[in-house]
Amino acid sequence: MIKIKRTVHNNRLLTVVILFYMVLAVISPDKAGQALKGSLYYVKEMLMIMPVILVLTSLITAWVPRKTIENSFGSGSGVKGSILSFLLGSFSAGPIYAAFPVCKTLLEKGAGITNIVIILSTWAVIKVPMLLNEARFLSFRFMIIRWILTTVSIFLMGFIMSRLIKADDIPTGQWEEEQSSGLSINSSCCMGCGLCTKIAPDNFGMASKKAVALQSVCNEAQRIQVLEAIEKCPAKAIRNKAS
């Protein structure tokens, strides 16, 4: 019973949606069927797209140096960063919800608020494939004027957002310090692969599908195992303050 309550608490939005469908099914079965059919379509779309996006964000986290992101998209990247952000959003693929995990990863790696806003906005409203269809159905003149006005608005909005919102205001992955061991694990980056628990079972375990530190490094053999786990972690989510 406690486990069920915890599951409901951790999935409150999903619980509300399920209850809504149940009530709608009683009141109007036909509309409930139509709504469920539409929801299943978007769930299917997400199941096809999100795994690719999660792999992409993991690769960015593991392989792209923070300095590279800061130089290209950081708050100090200037006009170059804004242009790169604009191009990234313009030539992106997939629906807008796919942009959120990508932007969160970029933000954690040092991207600035202005450029995150530019990426999200261009991804949503001025992607190149969308512009081609817009020109086809609404004329090239309509498309180009709308593109110019939207582009100006996006850059202006990015500037205003950077003054109103700071990076500290946005929740990002935190390194969870294990005081007893000196080890820290970034839970938001951890992929839950369990590789560290196989390499250093005395020092790492799994909880809620995430790696956790168990105990301090007691001997040289454990130190070597921990260093190997840090090196081989695909998400680079482990740090050791003692090393």
mmCIF file of C-alpha atoms in Angstrom:
data_model
loop_
_atom_site.group_PDB
_atom_site.id
_atom_site.type_symbol
_atom_site.label_atom_id
_atom_site.label_comp_id
_atom_site.label_asym_id
_atom_site.label_seq_id
_atom_site.Cartn_x
_atom_site.Cartn_y
_atom_site.Cartn_z
ATOM 1 C CA MET A 1 0.000 0.000 0.000
ATOM 2 C CA ILE A 2 2.828 2.375 0.853
ATOM 3 C CA LYS A 3 4.515 1.539 -2.459
ATOM 4 C CA ILE A 4 1.295 2.345 -4.338
ATOM 5 C CA LYS A 5 0.948 5.683 -2.534
ATOM 6 C CA ARG A 6 4.556 6.539 -3.364
ATOM 7 C CA THR A 7 4.027 5.629 -7.021
ATOM 8 C CA VAL A 8 0.898 7.805 -7.226
ATOM 9 C CA HIS A 9 2.697 10.691 -5.510
ATOM 10 C CA ASN A 10 5.638 10.479 -7.916
ATOM 11 C CA ASN A 11 3.307 10.356 -10.926
ATOM 12 C CA ARG A 12 0.647 12.851 -9.927
ATOM 13 C CA LEU A 13 0.074 14.278 -13.398
ATOM 14 C CA LEU A 14 -0.300 10.828 -14.956
ATOM 15 C CA THR A 15 -2.718 9.863 -12.173
ATOM 16 C CA VAL A 16 -4.858 12.933 -12.849
ATOM 17 C CA VAL A 17 -4.924 12.146 -16.581
ATOM 18 C CA ILE A 18 -5.989 8.528 -15.941
ATOM 19 C CA LEU A 19 -8.756 9.678 -13.596
ATOM 20 C CA PHE A 20 -9.912 12.195 -16.217
ATOM 21 C CA TYR A 21 -10.141 9.457 -18.850
ATOM 22 C CA MET A 22 -12.102 7.236 -16.444
ATOM 23 C CA VAL A 23 -14.615 10.010 -15.726
ATOM 24 C CA LEU A 24 -14.892 10.865 -19.431
ATOM 25 C CA ALA A 25 -15.434 7.190 -20.281
ATOM 26 C CA VAL A 26 -18.457 7.134 -17.956
ATOM 27 C CA ILE A 27 -19.905 10.449 -19.169
ATOM 28 C CA SER A 28 -19.145 10.156 -22.874
ATOM 29 C CA PRO A 29 -17.590 6.873 -24.082
ATOM 30 C CA ASP A 30 -17.307 8.082 -27.707
ATOM 31 C CA LYS A 31 -15.314 11.175 -26.797
ATOM 32 C CA ALA A 32 -13.166 9.151 -24.412
ATOM 33 C CA GLY A 33 -12.323 6.782 -27.256
ATOM 34 C CA GLN A 34 -11.381 9.659 -29.568
ATOM 35 C CA ALA A 35 -9.276 11.300 -26.868
ATOM 36 C CA LEU A 36 -7.506 8.023 -26.082
ATOM 37 C CA LYS A 37 -6.786 7.448 -29.764
ATOM 38 C CA GLY A 38 -5.204 10.899 -30.061
ATOM 39 C CA SER A 39 -3.163 10.381 -26.903
ATOM 40 C CA LEU A 40 -1.863 7.013 -28.086
ATOM 41 C CA TYR A 41 -0.745 8.637 -31.350
ATOM 42 C CA TYR A 42 1.418 11.152 -29.485
ATOM 43 C CA VAL A 43 2.722 8.498 -27.089
ATOM 44 C CA LYS A 44 3.779 6.403 -30.090
ATOM 45 C CA GLU A 45 5.500 9.444 -31.602
ATOM 46 C CA MET A 46 7.351 10.143 -28.351
ATOM 47 C CA LEU A 47 8.455 6.501 -28.032
ATOM 48 C CA MET A 48 10.045 6.756 -31.484
ATOM 49 C CA ILE A 49 11.725 10.132 -30.945
ATOM 50 C CA MET A 50 12.718 10.370 -27.279
ATOM 51 C CA PRO A 51 15.141 7.390 -27.209
ATOM 52 C CA VAL A 52 17.154 9.073 -29.961
ATOM 53 C CA ILE A 53 17.109 12.370 -28.069
ATOM 54 C CA LEU A 54 18.205 10.685 -24.824
ATOM 55 C CA VAL A 55 21.112 9.026 -26.628
ATOM 56 C CA LEU A 56 22.063 12.412 -28.100
ATOM 57 C CA THR A 57 22.002 14.137 -24.710
ATOM 58 C CA SER A 58 24.063 11.323 -23.179
ATOM 59 C CA LEU A 59 26.659 11.699 -25.928
ATOM 60 C CA ILE A 60 26.795 15.468 -25.364
ATOM 61 C CA THR A 61 27.229 14.917 -21.633
ATOM 62 C CA ALA A 62 29.923 12.277 -22.039
ATOM 63 C CA TRP A 63 31.922 13.420 -25.043
ATOM 64 C CA VAL A 64 31.536 17.171 -25.589
ATOM 65 C CA PRO A 65 33.849 19.164 -23.274
ATOM 66 C CA ARG A 66 32.221 21.854 -21.156
ATOM 67 C CA LYS A 67 34.667 24.406 -22.556
ATOM 68 C CA THR A 68 33.432 23.718 -26.082
ATOM 69 C CA ILE A 69 29.815 24.380 -25.095
ATOM 70 C CA GLU A 70 30.803 27.535 -23.195
ATOM 71 C CA ASN A 71 32.758 28.877 -26.182
ATOM 72 C CA SER A 72 29.973 28.085 -28.652
ATOM 73 C CA PHE A 73 26.793 28.725 -26.646
ATOM 74 C CA GLY A 74 27.881 30.300 -23.356
ATOM 75 C CA SER A 75 26.870 33.733 -22.107
ATOM 76 C CA GLY A 76 30.240 35.067 -23.244
ATOM 77 C CA SER A 77 30.028 33.670 -26.789
ATOM 78 C CA GLY A 78 28.458 36.905 -28.062
ATOM 79 C CA VAL A 79 27.074 37.189 -31.586
ATOM 80 C CA LYS A 80 28.755 33.938 -32.637
ATOM 81 C CA GLY A 81 26.838 32.024 -29.965
ATOM 82 C CA SER A 82 23.520 33.577 -30.956
ATOM 83 C CA ILE A 83 24.063 32.711 -34.623
ATOM 84 C CA LEU A 84 25.063 29.119 -33.811
ATOM 85 C CA SER A 85 22.004 28.777 -31.573
ATOM 86 C CA PHE A 86 19.781 30.155 -34.335
ATOM 87 C CA LEU A 87 21.220 27.697 -36.864
ATOM 88 C CA LEU A 88 20.926 24.760 -34.453
ATOM 89 C CA GLY A 89 17.251 25.481 -33.852
ATOM 90 C CA SER A 90 16.536 26.186 -37.525
ATOM 91 C CA PHE A 91 17.988 22.933 -38.835
ATOM 92 C CA SER A 92 16.766 20.724 -36.011
ATOM 93 C CA ALA A 93 14.413 17.805 -36.483
ATOM 94 C CA GLY A 94 11.530 16.567 -34.388
ATOM 95 C CA PRO A 95 8.771 18.231 -32.344
ATOM 96 C CA ILE A 96 9.446 20.973 -29.808
ATOM 97 C CA TYR A 97 9.293 18.668 -26.768
ATOM 98 C CA ALA A 98 12.452 16.993 -28.113
ATOM 99 C CA ALA A 99 14.275 20.305 -27.661
ATOM 100 C CA PHE A 100 13.793 20.451 -23.880
ATOM 101 C CA PRO A 101 16.203 17.650 -22.841
ATOM 102 C CA VAL A 102 18.750 18.890 -25.395
ATOM 103 C CA CYS A 103 18.581 22.441 -24.046
ATOM 104 C CA LYS A 104 18.737 21.228 -20.444
ATOM 105 C CA THR A 105 21.917 19.299 -21.269
ATOM 106 C CA LEU A 106 23.448 22.321 -23.014
ATOM 107 C CA LEU A 107 22.538 24.515 -20.046
ATOM 108 C CA GLU A 108 24.238 22.112 -17.625
ATOM 109 C CA LYS A 109 27.349 22.174 -19.826
ATOM 110 C CA GLY A 110 27.596 25.977 -19.755
ATOM 111 C CA ALA A 111 25.204 27.384 -22.390
ATOM 112 C CA GLY A 112 23.747 30.844 -21.697
ATOM 113 C CA ILE A 113 20.089 31.680 -21.124
ATOM 114 C CA THR A 114 19.941 33.888 -24.237
ATOM 115 C CA ASN A 115 21.110 31.092 -26.515
ATOM 116 C CA ILE A 116 18.831 28.513 -24.891
ATOM 117 C CA VAL A 117 15.845 30.779 -25.585
ATOM 118 C CA ILE A 118 17.007 31.237 -29.199
ATOM 119 C CA ILE A 119 17.356 27.471 -29.720
ATOM 120 C CA LEU A 120 13.929 26.723 -28.248
ATOM 121 C CA SER A 121 12.198 29.509 -30.168
ATOM 122 C CA THR A 122 13.724 28.750 -33.560
ATOM 123 C CA TRP A 123 13.110 25.020 -33.034
ATOM 124 C CA ALA A 124 9.443 25.792 -32.412
ATOM 125 C CA VAL A 125 8.572 28.351 -35.089
ATOM 126 C CA ILE A 126 11.146 28.767 -37.870
ATOM 127 C CA LYS A 127 12.587 25.381 -38.739
ATOM 128 C CA VAL A 128 13.661 25.168 -42.389
ATOM 129 C CA PRO A 129 11.243 22.339 -43.385
ATOM 130 C CA MET A 130 8.368 24.318 -41.904
ATOM 131 C CA LEU A 131 9.393 27.451 -43.825
ATOM 132 C CA LEU A 132 9.291 25.544 -47.115
ATOM 133 C CA ASN A 133 5.750 24.366 -46.432
ATOM 134 C CA GLU A 134 4.744 27.859 -45.303
ATOM 135 C CA ALA A 135 5.995 29.357 -48.566
ATOM 136 C CA ARG A 136 4.160 26.701 -50.537
ATOM 137 C CA PHE A 137 0.780 27.264 -48.891
ATOM 138 C CA LEU A 138 0.915 30.957 -47.899
ATOM 139 C CA SER A 139 3.321 32.415 -50.505
ATOM 140 C CA PHE A 140 7.024 33.209 -50.332
ATOM 141 C CA ARG A 141 6.340 36.886 -49.499
ATOM 142 C CA PHE A 142 4.265 35.933 -46.462
ATOM 143 C CA MET A 143 6.935 33.470 -45.298
ATOM 144 C CA ILE A 144 9.883 35.856 -45.580
ATOM 145 C CA ILE A 145 8.128 38.760 -43.836
ATOM 146 C CA ARG A 146 6.938 36.494 -41.054
ATOM 147 C CA TRP A 147 10.459 34.995 -40.779
ATOM 148 C CA ILE A 148 12.084 38.424 -40.433
ATOM 149 C CA LEU A 149 9.624 39.628 -37.778
ATOM 150 C CA THR A 150 9.836 36.343 -35.877
ATOM 151 C CA THR A 151 13.643 36.335 -35.971
ATOM 152 C CA VAL A 152 13.839 39.864 -34.579
ATOM 153 C CA SER A 153 11.372 38.909 -31.845
ATOM 154 C CA ILE A 154 13.361 35.796 -30.936
ATOM 155 C CA PHE A 155 16.630 37.673 -30.454
ATOM 156 C CA LEU A 156 14.835 40.384 -28.490
ATOM 157 C CA MET A 157 13.111 37.779 -26.322
ATOM 158 C CA GLY A 158 16.437 36.036 -25.684
ATOM 159 C CA PHE A 159 17.973 39.308 -24.502
ATOM 160 C CA ILE A 160 15.033 40.088 -22.195
ATOM 161 C CA MET A 161 14.946 36.551 -20.763
ATOM 162 C CA SER A 162 18.660 36.693 -19.944
ATOM 163 C CA ARG A 163 17.973 39.793 -17.831
ATOM 164 C CA LEU A 164 14.961 38.299 -16.052
ATOM 165 C CA ILE A 165 16.139 34.699 -15.583
ATOM 166 C CA LYS A 166 19.536 33.580 -14.317
ATOM 167 C CA ALA A 167 21.083 30.136 -14.696
ATOM 168 C CA ASP A 168 20.812 29.609 -10.932
ATOM 169 C CA ASP A 169 17.016 29.951 -11.212
ATOM 170 C CA ILE A 170 16.789 26.844 -13.406
ATOM 171 C CA PRO A 171 17.037 23.411 -11.746
ATOM 172 C CA THR A 172 19.900 21.378 -13.188
ATOM 173 C CA GLY A 173 21.613 18.148 -12.285
ATOM 174 C CA GLN A 174 23.293 18.369 -8.905
ATOM 175 C CA TRP A 175 26.232 16.366 -7.686
ATOM 176 C CA GLU A 176 24.904 14.415 -4.737
ATOM 177 C CA GLU A 177 27.685 14.357 -2.166
ATOM 178 C CA GLU A 178 28.162 11.191 -0.148
ATOM 179 C CA GLN A 179 29.855 12.553 2.974
ATOM 180 C CA SER A 180 30.936 9.145 4.197
ATOM 181 C CA SER A 181 32.742 8.161 1.027
ATOM 182 C CA GLY A 182 33.983 11.317 -0.636
ATOM 183 C CA LEU A 183 32.253 10.126 -3.830
ATOM 184 C CA SER A 184 29.682 12.196 -5.671
ATOM 185 C CA ILE A 185 27.257 11.135 -8.382
ATOM 186 C CA ASN A 186 25.321 13.414 -10.738
ATOM 187 C CA SER A 187 21.930 11.717 -10.575
ATOM 188 C CA SER A 188 20.514 13.578 -13.579
ATOM 189 C CA CYS A 189 23.405 12.427 -15.784
ATOM 190 C CA CYS A 190 23.492 8.858 -14.465
ATOM 191 C CA MET A 191 22.069 6.495 -17.097
ATOM 192 C CA GLY A 192 21.471 3.679 -14.604
ATOM 193 C CA CYS A 193 23.621 1.268 -16.632
ATOM 194 C CA GLY A 194 25.070 -0.295 -13.456
ATOM 195 C CA LEU A 195 28.587 -0.480 -14.888
ATOM 196 C CA CYS A 196 30.102 1.097 -11.764
ATOM 197 C CA THR A 197 28.437 -1.500 -9.521
ATOM 198 C CA LYS A 198 30.053 -4.285 -11.545
ATOM 199 C CA ILE A 199 33.508 -2.694 -11.505
ATOM 200 C CA ALA A 200 33.446 -1.545 -7.856
ATOM 201 C CA PRO A 201 30.626 -3.438 -6.085
ATOM 202 C CA ASP A 202 31.933 -2.497 -2.634
ATOM 203 C CA ASN A 203 31.640 1.230 -3.354
ATOM 204 C CA PHE A 204 28.601 1.563 -5.628
ATOM 205 C CA GLY A 205 25.036 0.296 -5.598
ATOM 206 C CA MET A 206 21.721 1.007 -7.324
ATOM 207 C CA ALA A 207 18.676 2.825 -5.923
ATOM 208 C CA SER A 208 15.649 3.908 -7.987
ATOM 209 C CA LYS A 209 17.544 2.899 -11.144
ATOM 210 C CA LYS A 210 20.394 5.315 -10.334
ATOM 211 C CA ALA A 211 23.891 4.674 -9.022
ATOM 212 C CA VAL A 212 24.654 5.591 -5.400
ATOM 213 C CA ALA A 213 27.868 5.548 -3.366
ATOM 214 C CA LEU A 214 27.923 2.925 -0.603
ATOM 215 C CA GLN A 215 31.096 3.318 1.436
ATOM 216 C CA SER A 216 34.473 4.991 1.541
ATOM 217 C CA VAL A 217 37.516 3.644 -0.279
ATOM 218 C CA CYS A 218 39.218 1.413 2.273
ATOM 219 C CA ASN A 219 42.207 0.008 0.412
ATOM 220 C CA GLU A 220 44.320 0.263 -2.716
ATOM 221 C CA ALA A 221 42.311 -2.374 -4.573
ATOM 222 C CA GLN A 222 39.087 -0.426 -4.049
ATOM 223 C CA ARG A 223 40.791 2.815 -5.076
ATOM 224 C CA ILE A 224 41.831 1.250 -8.379
ATOM 225 C CA GLN A 225 38.307 -0.088 -8.945
ATOM 226 C CA VAL A 226 36.733 3.311 -8.218
ATOM 227 C CA LEU A 227 39.136 5.063 -10.611
ATOM 228 C CA GLU A 228 38.271 2.501 -13.286
ATOM 229 C CA ALA A 229 34.542 3.074 -12.700
ATOM 230 C CA ILE A 230 35.027 6.837 -13.029
ATOM 231 C CA GLU A 231 36.976 6.381 -16.260
ATOM 232 C CA LYS A 232 34.519 3.950 -17.849
ATOM 233 C CA CYS A 233 31.281 5.661 -16.745
ATOM 234 C CA PRO A 234 29.568 6.443 -20.104
ATOM 235 C CA ALA A 235 27.856 9.551 -18.691
ATOM 236 C CA LYS A 236 30.895 10.786 -16.694
ATOM 237 C CA ALA A 237 28.576 11.073 -13.701
ATOM 238 C CA ILE A 238 31.034 10.063 -10.963
ATOM 239 C CA ARG A 239 33.559 12.155 -9.069
ATOM 240 C CA ASN A 240 35.896 11.244 -6.261
ATOM 241 C CA LYS A 241 37.003 14.119 -4.021
ATOM 242 C CA ALA A 242 39.843 12.021 -2.684
ATOM 243 C CA SER A 243 41.435 11.421 -6.090
#
